[in-house]
PDB file of C-alpha atoms in Angstrom:
ATOM      1  CA  MET A  16     -20.535 -11.538 -32.700  1.00  0.00           C
ATOM      2  CA  LYS A  17     -17.254 -10.155 -31.487  1.00  0.00           C
ATOM      3  CA  ARG A  18     -17.088  -7.345 -28.928  1.00  0.00           C
ATOM      4  CA  THR A  19     -14.141  -5.303 -27.836  1.00  0.00           C
ATOM      5  CA  ILE A  20     -14.023  -3.898 -24.348  1.00  0.00           C
ATOM      6  CA  GLU A  21     -11.579  -1.699 -22.524  1.00  0.00           C
ATOM      7  CA  ILE A  22     -10.613  -2.299 -18.928  1.00  0.00           C
ATOM      8  CA  GLU A  23      -9.018   0.495 -16.967  1.00  0.00           C
ATOM      9  CA  ASP A  24      -6.152  -0.853 -14.879  1.00  0.00           C
ATOM     10  CA  THR A  25      -6.077   1.253 -11.715  1.00  0.00           C
ATOM     11  CA  LEU A  26      -4.042  -0.980  -9.414  1.00  0.00           C
ATOM     12  CA  ASP A  27      -0.602   0.485 -10.141  1.00  0.00           C
ATOM     13  CA  ASN A  28      -1.942   4.011  -9.691  1.00  0.00           C
ATOM     14  CA  ARG A  29      -3.557   3.038  -6.393  1.00  0.00           C
ATOM     15  CA  VAL A  30      -0.260   1.553  -5.207  1.00  0.00           C
ATOM     16  CA  GLU A  31       1.662   4.685  -6.239  1.00  0.00           C
ATOM     17  CA  CYS A  32      -0.812   6.944  -4.431  1.00  0.00           C
ATOM     18  CA  ALA A  33      -0.586   4.816  -1.278  1.00  0.00           C
ATOM     19  CA  ILE A  34       3.216   4.966  -1.406  1.00  0.00           C
ATOM     20  CA  ASP A  35       3.124   8.754  -1.847  1.00  0.00           C
ATOM     21  CA  GLU A  36       0.855   9.070   1.188  1.00  0.00           C
ATOM     22  CA  VAL A  37       3.093   6.801   3.274  1.00  0.00           C
ATOM     23  CA  LYS A  38       6.098   8.883   2.227  1.00  0.00           C
ATOM     24  CA  SER A  39       4.238  12.001   3.404  1.00  0.00           C
ATOM     25  CA  GLU A  40       3.371  10.229   6.654  1.00  0.00           C
ATOM     26  CA  LEU A  41       7.073   9.439   7.149  1.00  0.00           C
ATOM     27  CA  GLU A  42       8.042  13.059   6.477  1.00  0.00           C
ATOM     28  CA  ASN A  43       5.383  14.298   8.909  1.00  0.00           C
ATOM     29  CA  TYR A  44       6.546  11.838  11.554  1.00  0.00           C
ATOM     30  CA  LEU A  45      10.121  13.083  11.188  1.00  0.00           C
ATOM     31  CA  LYS A  46       9.000  16.727  11.505  1.00  0.00           C
ATOM     32  CA  GLU A  47       7.000  15.921  14.628  1.00  0.00           C
ATOM     33  CA  ASN A  48       9.835  13.856  16.136  1.00  0.00           C
ATOM     34  CA  PRO A  49      12.990  15.877  15.417  1.00  0.00           C
ATOM     35  CA  ASP A  50      15.112  13.833  17.841  1.00  0.00           C
ATOM     36  CA  THR A  51      14.663  10.680  15.762  1.00  0.00           C
ATOM     37  CA  ASP A  52      18.079   9.209  14.995  1.00  0.00           C
ATOM     38  CA  SER A  53      17.092   6.133  12.979  1.00  0.00           C
ATOM     39  CA  LEU A  54      14.497   5.228  10.398  1.00  0.00           C
ATOM     40  CA  PRO A  55      11.183   4.788  12.227  1.00  0.00           C
ATOM     41  CA  CYS A  56       9.481   1.407  12.048  1.00  0.00           C
ATOM     42  CA  ILE A  57       6.535   1.504   9.661  1.00  0.00           C
ATOM     43  CA  ASN A  58       4.496  -0.795  11.921  1.00  0.00           C
ATOM     44  CA  ASN A  59       5.343   0.439  15.409  1.00  0.00           C
ATOM     45  CA  ASP A  60       6.091   4.123  14.844  1.00  0.00           C
ATOM     46  CA  LEU A  61       4.270   5.309  11.723  1.00  0.00           C
ATOM     47  CA  ASP A  62       1.249   3.067  12.173  1.00  0.00           C
ATOM     48  CA  TYR A  63       0.880   3.623  15.916  1.00  0.00           C
ATOM     49  CA  SER A  64      -2.239   5.690  15.231  1.00  0.00           C
ATOM     50  CA  GLY A  65      -3.416   3.414  12.418  1.00  0.00           C
ATOM     51  CA  ALA A  66      -2.382   5.907   9.736  1.00  0.00           C
ATOM     52  CA  ILE A  67      -0.674   3.378   7.459  1.00  0.00           C
ATOM     53  CA  HIS A  68      -3.584   0.947   7.590  1.00  0.00           C
ATOM     54  CA  SER A  69      -5.953   3.820   6.888  1.00  0.00           C
ATOM     55  CA  ILE A  70      -3.905   4.875   3.857  1.00  0.00           C
ATOM     56  CA  VAL A  71      -3.880   1.354   2.435  1.00  0.00           C
ATOM     57  CA  ASP A  72      -7.543   0.793   3.244  1.00  0.00           C
ATOM     58  CA  SER A  73      -8.543   3.980   1.438  1.00  0.00           C
ATOM     59  CA  SER A  74      -6.530   2.817  -1.597  1.00  0.00           C
ATOM     60  CA  VAL A  75      -8.686  -0.276  -2.112  1.00  0.00           C
ATOM     61  CA  PRO A  76     -11.367   0.178  -4.781  1.00  0.00           C
ATOM     62  CA  ILE A  77     -14.954   0.067  -3.565  1.00  0.00           C
ATOM     63  CA  TYR A  78     -16.893  -0.242  -6.820  1.00  0.00           C
ATOM     64  CA  THR A  79     -17.682  -3.753  -8.005  1.00  0.00           C
ATOM     65  CA  HIS A  80     -16.647  -3.122 -11.608  1.00  0.00           C
ATOM     66  CA  GLU A  81     -13.228  -1.840 -10.594  1.00  0.00           C
ATOM     67  CA  ILE A  82     -12.715  -4.708  -8.140  1.00  0.00           C
ATOM     68  CA  LYS A  83     -13.652  -7.293 -10.777  1.00  0.00           C
ATOM     69  CA  SER A  84     -11.468  -5.583 -13.381  1.00  0.00           C
ATOM     70  CA  THR A  85      -8.542  -5.604 -10.965  1.00  0.00           C
ATOM     71  CA  TRP A  86      -9.088  -9.305 -10.304  1.00  0.00           C
ATOM     72  CA  TYR A  87      -9.330 -10.036 -14.034  1.00  0.00           C
ATOM     73  CA  LEU A  88      -6.020  -8.304 -14.711  1.00  0.00           C
ATOM     74  CA  HIS A  89      -4.069  -9.211 -11.544  1.00  0.00           C
ATOM     75  CA  GLY A  90      -5.780 -12.285 -10.105  1.00  0.00           C
ATOM     76  CA  SER A  91      -2.680 -14.409  -9.519  1.00  0.00           C
ATOM     77  CA  GLU A  92      -0.782 -11.611  -7.758  1.00  0.00           C
ATOM     78  CA  LEU A  93      -3.803 -10.844  -5.576  1.00  0.00           C
ATOM     79  CA  GLU A  94      -4.207 -14.504  -4.642  1.00  0.00           C
ATOM     80  CA  GLU A  95      -0.518 -14.687  -3.748  1.00  0.00           C
ATOM     81  CA  ALA A  96      -0.737 -11.570  -1.551  1.00  0.00           C
ATOM     82  CA  TYR A  97      -3.775 -13.003   0.222  1.00  0.00           C
ATOM     83  CA  GLU A  98      -2.079 -16.371   0.788  1.00  0.00           C
ATOM     84  CA  ASN A  99       1.097 -14.675   2.049  1.00  0.00           C
ATOM     85  CA  ALA A 100      -0.962 -12.685   4.559  1.00  0.00           C
ATOM     86  CA  GLY A 101      -2.024 -15.973   6.144  1.00  0.00           C
ATOM     87  CA  VAL A 102      -5.521 -14.826   7.025  1.00  0.00           C
ATOM     88  CA  GLY A 103      -7.577 -17.546   5.426  1.00  0.00           C
ATOM     89  CA  ASP A 104      -8.094 -19.675   2.375  1.00  0.00           C
ATOM     90  CA  ASN A 105     -10.599 -17.615   0.386  1.00  0.00           C
ATOM     91  CA  PRO A 106      -8.999 -14.722  -1.520  1.00  0.00           C
ATOM     92  CA  MET A 107     -12.470 -13.651  -2.661  1.00  0.00           C
ATOM     93  CA  GLU A 108     -13.404 -12.882   0.936  1.00  0.00           C
ATOM     94  CA  ASN A 109     -15.177  -9.532   1.126  1.00  0.00           C
ATOM     95  CA  ASP A 110     -15.668  -9.665  -2.662  1.00  0.00           C
ATOM     96  CA  GLY A 111     -11.916  -9.794  -3.199  1.00  0.00           C
ATOM     97  CA  MET A 112     -11.223  -6.475  -1.495  1.00  0.00           C
ATOM     98  CA  SER A 113      -9.149  -8.101   1.252  1.00  0.00           C
ATOM     99  CA  ALA A 114      -6.702  -9.534  -1.264  1.00  0.00           C
ATOM    100  CA  ILE A 115      -6.359  -6.137  -2.945  1.00  0.00           C
ATOM    101  CA  TYR A 116      -5.686  -4.595   0.472  1.00  0.00           C
ATOM    102  CA  PHE A 117      -2.929  -7.127   1.186  1.00  0.00           C
ATOM    103  CA  TYR A 118      -1.424  -6.586  -2.277  1.00  0.00           C
ATOM    104  CA  ILE A 119      -1.255  -2.816  -1.769  1.00  0.00           C
ATOM    105  CA  MET A 120       0.115  -3.272   1.764  1.00  0.00           C
ATOM    106  CA  ASP A 121       2.835  -5.592   0.406  1.00  0.00           C
ATOM    107  CA  LYS A 122       3.849  -2.971  -2.166  1.00  0.00           C
ATOM    108  CA  VAL A 123       3.890  -0.233   0.488  1.00  0.00           C
ATOM    109  CA  GLN A 124       6.051  -2.399   2.767  1.00  0.00           C
ATOM    110  CA  GLU A 125       8.356  -3.216  -0.153  1.00  0.00           C
ATOM    111  CA  TRP A 126       8.776   0.495  -0.935  1.00  0.00           C
ATOM    112  CA  TYR A 127       9.426   1.282   2.720  1.00  0.00           C
ATOM    113  CA  ASN A 128      12.056  -1.440   3.029  1.00  0.00           C
ATOM    114  CA  ASN A 129      13.826  -0.328  -0.168  1.00  0.00           C
ATOM    115  CA  GLU A 130      13.354   3.445  -0.353  1.00  0.00           C
ATOM    116  CA  ALA A 131      12.409   4.969   3.013  1.00  0.00           C
ATOM    117  CA  GLU A 132      16.011   5.028   4.205  1.00  0.00           C
ATOM    118  CA  GLU A 133      16.797   7.508   1.429  1.00  0.00           C
ATOM    119  CA  VAL A 134      13.977   9.806   2.604  1.00  0.00           C
ATOM    120  CA  PHE A 135      15.291   9.526   6.157  1.00  0.00           C
ATOM    121  CA  GLU A 136      18.890  10.298   5.112  1.00  0.00           C
ATOM    122  CA  LYS A 137      17.774  13.395   3.183  1.00  0.00           C
ATOM    123  CA  TRP A 138      15.890  14.553   6.270  1.00  0.00           C
ATOM    124  CA  MET A 139      18.978  13.977   8.447  1.00  0.00           C
ATOM    125  CA  GLU A 140      21.096  16.005   6.002  1.00  0.00           C
ATOM    126  CA  SER A 141      18.592  18.861   6.079  1.00  0.00           C
ATOM    127  CA  LYS A 142      18.941  19.077   9.871  1.00  0.00           C
ATOM    128  CA  LYS A 143      22.649  19.878   9.643  1.00  0.00           C
TER     129      LYS A 143
END
């Protein structure tokens, strides 16, 4: 017997939502700190209150089916993110949620390193 199943791939959407929230966090930080003259550090400035970690943490799926589906579709990338984080040798720790967290955090950091400067420059222009 042959069965066909559909798996909803939510990882890219979760990454995009996390990036959008981090972008909003950056914009809020700039509004609250109008004397800022350089791009704030995502780790020291934006995450001082734990906001960035909270954003990424809330982007990790909590339902077993979605976690397993994400692992089925993106297992090698999740393993790589976990290994790069250097936190252990079991990417299935915490049912694989830790690896998903590190994957999303990597994508957020990548966006920040490549795109946040543009957000900052637009903000600087708007102050003139």
